[in-house]
Short mmCIF file of C-alpha atoms in Angstrom, two decimals:
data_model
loop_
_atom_site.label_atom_id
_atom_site.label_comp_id
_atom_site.label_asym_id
_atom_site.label_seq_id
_atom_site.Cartn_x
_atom_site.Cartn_y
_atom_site.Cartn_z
CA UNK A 1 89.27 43.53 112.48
CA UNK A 2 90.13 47.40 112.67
CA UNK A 3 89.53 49.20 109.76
CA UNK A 4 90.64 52.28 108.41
CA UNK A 5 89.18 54.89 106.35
CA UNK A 6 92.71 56.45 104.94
CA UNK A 7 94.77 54.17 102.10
CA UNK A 8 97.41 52.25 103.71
CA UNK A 9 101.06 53.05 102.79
CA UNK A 10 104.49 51.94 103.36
CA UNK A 11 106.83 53.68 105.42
CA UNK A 12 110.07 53.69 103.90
CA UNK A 13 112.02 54.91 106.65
CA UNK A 14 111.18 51.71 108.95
CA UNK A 15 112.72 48.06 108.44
CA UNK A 16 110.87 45.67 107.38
CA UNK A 17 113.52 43.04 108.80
CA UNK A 18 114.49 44.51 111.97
CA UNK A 19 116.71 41.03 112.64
CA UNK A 20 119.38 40.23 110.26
CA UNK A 21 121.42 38.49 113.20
CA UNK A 22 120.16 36.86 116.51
CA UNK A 23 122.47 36.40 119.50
CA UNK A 24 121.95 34.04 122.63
CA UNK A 25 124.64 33.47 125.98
CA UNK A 26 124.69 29.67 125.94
CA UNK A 27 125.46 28.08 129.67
CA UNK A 28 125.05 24.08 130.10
CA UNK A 29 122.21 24.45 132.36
CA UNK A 30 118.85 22.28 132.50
CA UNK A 31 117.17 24.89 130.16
CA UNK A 32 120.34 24.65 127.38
CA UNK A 33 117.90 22.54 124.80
CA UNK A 34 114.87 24.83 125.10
CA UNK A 35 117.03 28.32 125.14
CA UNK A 36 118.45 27.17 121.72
CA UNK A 37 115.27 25.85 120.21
CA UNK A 38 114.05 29.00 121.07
CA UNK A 39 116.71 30.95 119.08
CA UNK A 40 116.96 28.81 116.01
CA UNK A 41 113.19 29.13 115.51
CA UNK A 42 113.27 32.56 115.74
CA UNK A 43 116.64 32.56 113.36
CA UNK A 44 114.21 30.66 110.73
CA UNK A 45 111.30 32.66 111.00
CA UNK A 46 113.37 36.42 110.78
CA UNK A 47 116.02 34.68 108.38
CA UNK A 48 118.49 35.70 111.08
CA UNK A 49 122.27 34.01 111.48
CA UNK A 50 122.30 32.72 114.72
CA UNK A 51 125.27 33.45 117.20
CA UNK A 52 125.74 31.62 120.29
CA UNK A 53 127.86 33.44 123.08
CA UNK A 54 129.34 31.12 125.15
CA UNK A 55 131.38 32.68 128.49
CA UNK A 56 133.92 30.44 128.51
CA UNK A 57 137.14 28.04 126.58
CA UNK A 58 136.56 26.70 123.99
CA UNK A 59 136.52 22.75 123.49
CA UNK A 60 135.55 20.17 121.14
CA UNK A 61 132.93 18.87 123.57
CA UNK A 62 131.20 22.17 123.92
CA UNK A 63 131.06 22.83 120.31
CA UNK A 64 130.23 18.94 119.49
CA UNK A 65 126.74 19.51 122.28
CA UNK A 66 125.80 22.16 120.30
CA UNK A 67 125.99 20.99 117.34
CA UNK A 68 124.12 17.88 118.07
CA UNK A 69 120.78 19.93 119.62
CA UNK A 70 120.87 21.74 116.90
CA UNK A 71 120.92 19.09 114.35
CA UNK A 72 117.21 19.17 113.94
CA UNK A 73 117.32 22.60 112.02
CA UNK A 74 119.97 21.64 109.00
CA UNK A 75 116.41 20.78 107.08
CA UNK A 76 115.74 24.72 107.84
CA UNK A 77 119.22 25.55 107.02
CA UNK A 78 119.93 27.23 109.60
CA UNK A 79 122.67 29.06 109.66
CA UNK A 80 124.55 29.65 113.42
CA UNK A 81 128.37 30.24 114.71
CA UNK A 82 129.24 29.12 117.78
CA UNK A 83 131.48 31.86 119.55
CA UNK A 84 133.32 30.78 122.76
CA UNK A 85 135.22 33.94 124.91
CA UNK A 86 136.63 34.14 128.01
CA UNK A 87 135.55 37.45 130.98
CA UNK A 88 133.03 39.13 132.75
CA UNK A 89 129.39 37.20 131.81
CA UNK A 90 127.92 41.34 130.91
CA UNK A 91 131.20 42.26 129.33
CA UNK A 92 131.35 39.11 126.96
CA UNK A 93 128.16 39.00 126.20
CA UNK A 94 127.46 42.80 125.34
CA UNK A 95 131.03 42.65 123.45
CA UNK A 96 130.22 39.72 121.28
CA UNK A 97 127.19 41.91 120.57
CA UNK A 98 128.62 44.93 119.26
CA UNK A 99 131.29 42.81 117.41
CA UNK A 100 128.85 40.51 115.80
CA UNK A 101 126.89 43.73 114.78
CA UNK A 102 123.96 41.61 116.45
CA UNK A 103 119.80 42.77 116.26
CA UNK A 104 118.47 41.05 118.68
CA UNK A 105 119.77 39.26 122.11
CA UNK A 106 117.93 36.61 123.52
CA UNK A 107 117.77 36.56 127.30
CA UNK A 108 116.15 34.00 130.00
CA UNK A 109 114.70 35.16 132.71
CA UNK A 110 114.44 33.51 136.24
CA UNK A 111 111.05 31.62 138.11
CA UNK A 112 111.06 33.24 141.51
CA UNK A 113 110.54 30.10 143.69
CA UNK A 114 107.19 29.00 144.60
CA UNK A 115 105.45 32.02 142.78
CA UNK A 116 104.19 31.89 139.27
CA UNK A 117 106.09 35.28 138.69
CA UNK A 118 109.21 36.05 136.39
CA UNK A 119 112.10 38.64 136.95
CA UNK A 120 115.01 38.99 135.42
CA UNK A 121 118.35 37.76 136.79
CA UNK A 122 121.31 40.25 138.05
CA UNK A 123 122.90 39.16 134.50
CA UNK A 124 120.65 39.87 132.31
CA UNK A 125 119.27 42.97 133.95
CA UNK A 126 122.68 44.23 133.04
CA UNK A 127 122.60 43.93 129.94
CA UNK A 128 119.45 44.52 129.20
CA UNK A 129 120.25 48.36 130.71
CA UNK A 130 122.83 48.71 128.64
CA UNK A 131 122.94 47.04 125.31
CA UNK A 132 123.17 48.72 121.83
CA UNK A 133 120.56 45.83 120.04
CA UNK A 134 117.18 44.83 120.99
CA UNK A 135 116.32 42.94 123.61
CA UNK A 136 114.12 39.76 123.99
CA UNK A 137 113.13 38.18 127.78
CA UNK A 138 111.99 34.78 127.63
CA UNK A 139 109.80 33.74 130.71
CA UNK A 140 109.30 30.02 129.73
CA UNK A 141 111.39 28.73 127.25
CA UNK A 142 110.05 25.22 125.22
CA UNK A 143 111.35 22.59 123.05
CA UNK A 144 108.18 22.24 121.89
CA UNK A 145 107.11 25.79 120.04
CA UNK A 146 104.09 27.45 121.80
CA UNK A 147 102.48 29.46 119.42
CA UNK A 148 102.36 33.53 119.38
CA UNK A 149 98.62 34.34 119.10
CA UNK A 150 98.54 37.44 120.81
CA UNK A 151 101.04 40.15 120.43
CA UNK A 152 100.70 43.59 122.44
CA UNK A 153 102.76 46.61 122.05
CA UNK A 154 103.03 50.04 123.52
CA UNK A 155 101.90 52.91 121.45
CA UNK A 156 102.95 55.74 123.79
CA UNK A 157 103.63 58.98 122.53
CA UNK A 158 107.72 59.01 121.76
CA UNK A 159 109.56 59.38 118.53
CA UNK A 160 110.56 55.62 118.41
CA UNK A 161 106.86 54.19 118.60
CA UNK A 162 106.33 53.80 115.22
CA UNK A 163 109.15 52.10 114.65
CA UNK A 164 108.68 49.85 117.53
CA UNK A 165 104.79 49.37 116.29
CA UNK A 166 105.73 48.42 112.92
CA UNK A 167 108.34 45.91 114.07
CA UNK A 168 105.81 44.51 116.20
CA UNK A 169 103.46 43.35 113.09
CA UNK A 170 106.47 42.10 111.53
CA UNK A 171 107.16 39.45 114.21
CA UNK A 172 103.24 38.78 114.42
CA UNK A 173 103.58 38.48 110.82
CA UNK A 174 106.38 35.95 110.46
CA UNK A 175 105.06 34.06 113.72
CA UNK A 176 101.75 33.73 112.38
CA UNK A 177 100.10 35.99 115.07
CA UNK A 178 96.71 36.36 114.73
CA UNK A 179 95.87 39.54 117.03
CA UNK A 180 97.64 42.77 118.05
CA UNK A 181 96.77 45.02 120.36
CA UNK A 182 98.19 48.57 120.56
CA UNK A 183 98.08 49.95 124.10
CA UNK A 184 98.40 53.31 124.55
CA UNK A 185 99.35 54.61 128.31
CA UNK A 186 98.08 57.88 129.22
CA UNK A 187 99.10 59.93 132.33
CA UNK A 188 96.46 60.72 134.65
CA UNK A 189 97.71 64.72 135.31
CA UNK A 190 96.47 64.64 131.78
CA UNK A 191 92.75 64.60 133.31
CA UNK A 192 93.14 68.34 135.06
CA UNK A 193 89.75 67.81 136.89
CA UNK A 194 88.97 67.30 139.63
CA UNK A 195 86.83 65.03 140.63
CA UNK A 196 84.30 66.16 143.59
CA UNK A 197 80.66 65.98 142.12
CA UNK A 198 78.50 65.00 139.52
CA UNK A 199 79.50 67.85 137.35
CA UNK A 200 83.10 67.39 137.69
CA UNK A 201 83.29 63.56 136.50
CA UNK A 202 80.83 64.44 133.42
CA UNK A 203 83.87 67.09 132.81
CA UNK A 204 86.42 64.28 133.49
CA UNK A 205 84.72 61.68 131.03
CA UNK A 206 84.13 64.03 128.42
CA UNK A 207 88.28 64.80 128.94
CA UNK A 208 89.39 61.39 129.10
CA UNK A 209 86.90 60.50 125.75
CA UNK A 210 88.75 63.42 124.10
CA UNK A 211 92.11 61.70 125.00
CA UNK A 212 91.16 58.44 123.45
CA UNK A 213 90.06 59.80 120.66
CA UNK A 214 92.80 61.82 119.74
CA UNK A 215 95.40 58.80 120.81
CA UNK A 216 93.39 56.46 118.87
CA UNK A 217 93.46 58.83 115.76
CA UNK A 218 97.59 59.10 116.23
CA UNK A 219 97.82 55.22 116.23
CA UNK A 220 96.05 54.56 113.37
CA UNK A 221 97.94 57.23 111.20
CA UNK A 222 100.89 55.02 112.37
CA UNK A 223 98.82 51.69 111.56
CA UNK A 224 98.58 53.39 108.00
CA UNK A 225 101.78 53.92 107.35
CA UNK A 226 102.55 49.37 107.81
CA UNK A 227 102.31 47.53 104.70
CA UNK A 228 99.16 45.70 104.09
CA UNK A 229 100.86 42.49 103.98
CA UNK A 230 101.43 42.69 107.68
CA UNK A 231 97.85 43.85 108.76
CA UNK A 232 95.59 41.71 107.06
CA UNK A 233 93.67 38.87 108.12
CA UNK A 234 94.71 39.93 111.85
CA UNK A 235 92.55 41.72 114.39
CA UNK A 236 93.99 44.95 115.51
CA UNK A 237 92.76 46.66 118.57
CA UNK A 238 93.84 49.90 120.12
CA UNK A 239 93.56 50.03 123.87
CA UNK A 240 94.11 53.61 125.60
CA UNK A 241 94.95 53.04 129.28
CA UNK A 242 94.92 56.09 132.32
CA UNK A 243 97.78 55.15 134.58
CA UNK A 244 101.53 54.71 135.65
CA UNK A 245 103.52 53.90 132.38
CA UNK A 246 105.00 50.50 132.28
CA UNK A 247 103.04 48.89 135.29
CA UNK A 248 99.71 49.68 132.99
CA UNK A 249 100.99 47.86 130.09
CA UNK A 250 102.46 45.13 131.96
CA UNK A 251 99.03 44.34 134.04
CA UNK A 252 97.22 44.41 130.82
CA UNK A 253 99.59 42.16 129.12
CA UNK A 254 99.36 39.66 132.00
CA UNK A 255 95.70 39.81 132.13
CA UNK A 256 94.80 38.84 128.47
CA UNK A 257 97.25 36.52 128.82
CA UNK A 258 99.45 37.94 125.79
CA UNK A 259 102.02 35.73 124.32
CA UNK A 260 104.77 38.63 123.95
CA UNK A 261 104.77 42.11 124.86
CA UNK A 262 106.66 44.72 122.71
CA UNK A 263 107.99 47.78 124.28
CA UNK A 264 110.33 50.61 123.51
CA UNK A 265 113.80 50.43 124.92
CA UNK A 266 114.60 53.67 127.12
CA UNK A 267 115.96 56.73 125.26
CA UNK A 268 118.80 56.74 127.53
CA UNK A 269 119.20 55.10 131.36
CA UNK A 270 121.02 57.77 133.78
CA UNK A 271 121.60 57.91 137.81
CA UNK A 272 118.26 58.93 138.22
CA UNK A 273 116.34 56.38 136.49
CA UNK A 274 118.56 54.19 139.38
CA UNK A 275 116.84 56.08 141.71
CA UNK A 276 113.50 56.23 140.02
CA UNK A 277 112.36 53.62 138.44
CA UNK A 278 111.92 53.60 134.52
CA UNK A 279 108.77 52.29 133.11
CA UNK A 280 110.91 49.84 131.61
CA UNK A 281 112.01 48.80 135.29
CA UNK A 282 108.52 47.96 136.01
CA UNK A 283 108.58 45.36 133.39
CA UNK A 284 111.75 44.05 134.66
CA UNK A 285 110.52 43.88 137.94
CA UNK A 286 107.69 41.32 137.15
CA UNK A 287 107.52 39.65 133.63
CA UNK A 288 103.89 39.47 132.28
CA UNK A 289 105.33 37.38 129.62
CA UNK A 290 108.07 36.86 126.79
CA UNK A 291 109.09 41.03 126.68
CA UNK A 292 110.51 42.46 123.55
CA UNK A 293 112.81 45.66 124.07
CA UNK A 294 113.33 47.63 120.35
CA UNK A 295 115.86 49.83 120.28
#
């Protein structure tokens, strides 16, 4: 357990329920049951109205399916609306969105055959570029809940971290997450030695120690700031990393096997980040695991 030496405090200027209202596309594929059990446990756990988007006419059938796999959560009492419109998959679903005034969009993403590697589909890549709400990528949707144990979460320098950090122990606190790990990615050109003799790596440790420190000491000033009923009783680590933003984060999400990574969503996506890839795109790319994207 991390521990801090300064009192903790709330900060009033972030949400403390960053979901009020949880959107999913629905499609009658083989994954339709675990995509929606998915949704309405997360509706339950954020106390979240649920809104399925369904590209399409409306018919009894339909609406009589969906009402029937979600029959399991009345004892929750969950509460969902079922919203059926015709178009363009991106256009409906990232409509419905705005209209609905959803949070959070829940996405699946797509096995790539034979590989045990996740990207996200043409679809959803869309509209995960360029929707208003957050963002969440599920890799392997279940039926039956797999718990989130460990939750990690960027804590790069950018004026939407903390909000993105405290959101982060909110969902570890209403999933029951256990430990959270903060990683902070830090350019190498921020290391200005270099590197040719004995001399010139002490120079470049003592640098990269002074980096860490002064990262770590940012993060937990942000840790601070999260009320205590979200910290305690889980183990909190802060992890500086030297290397290309995004792919960093991603490897070390996919290494200690984390259960959902949190990220930032871009500040804004132009014709260059086409051209050059965002660290967001990196993520995108290759799923580590389920990815949250805050806005």
């Amino acid at each position: 357990m991390l521990s801090f030496n300064f009192e903790q405090k709330i900060a009033k200027h972030v949400s403390l329920k960053p979901f009020k209202s949880i959107g999913i596309g629905v499609a009658f594929s083989p994954n339709l049951k675990a995509n929606l059990f998915e949704a309405a446990r997360l509706s339950v756990f954020f106390d979240a109205k649920l809104f399925l988007i369904h590209v399409g006419e409306p018919s009894e059938e339909k609406t009589n399916s969906l009402n029937e796999i979600l029959k399991s959560f009345e004892k929750d009492n969950l509460n969902f609306e079922v919203v059926f419109k015709t178009g363009d998959p991106v256009d409906v679903i990232l409509s419905t969105s705005e209209e609905k005034k959803i949070d959070l969009l829940i996405l699946g993403a797509v096995q790539r055959e034979r590989f045990l590697k996740y990207y996200v589909g043409s679809i959803a890549r869309k509209i995960t570029r360029q929707a208003k709400c957050s963002i969440l990528l599920l890799v392997k949707p279940s039926v039956v809940r797999a718990p989130c144990q460990h939750i990690v979460v960027n804590g790069l320098k950018d004026p939407k971290t903390e909000s993105t950090i405290t959101a982060a122990f909110y969902v570890a606190n209403q999933l029951k997450s256990k430990k959270v790990t903060i990683v902070e990615e830090i350019n190498e050109d921020q290391v200005t030695v270099k590197v040719d003799d004995d001399k010139s790596l002490r120079r470049a440790t003592i640098i990269k120690e002074r980096i860490k420190l002064r990262e770590n000491s940012r993060i937990k000033e942000i840790v601070s700031h999260i009320p205590v009923e979200c910290t305690t009783e889980k183990s909190i680590k802060l992890q500086p990393i030297f290397g290309k933003k995004g792919y960093s984060i991603g490897h070390y999400a996919q290494i200690m096997r984390a259960d959902l990574l949190v990220m930032n969503a871009p500040t804004k996506m132009t014709f260059w980040d086409r051209l050059f890839p965002h660290d967001i795109e990196h993520i995108l790319t290759e799923l580590p695991t389920d990815v949250l994207i805050l806005q």
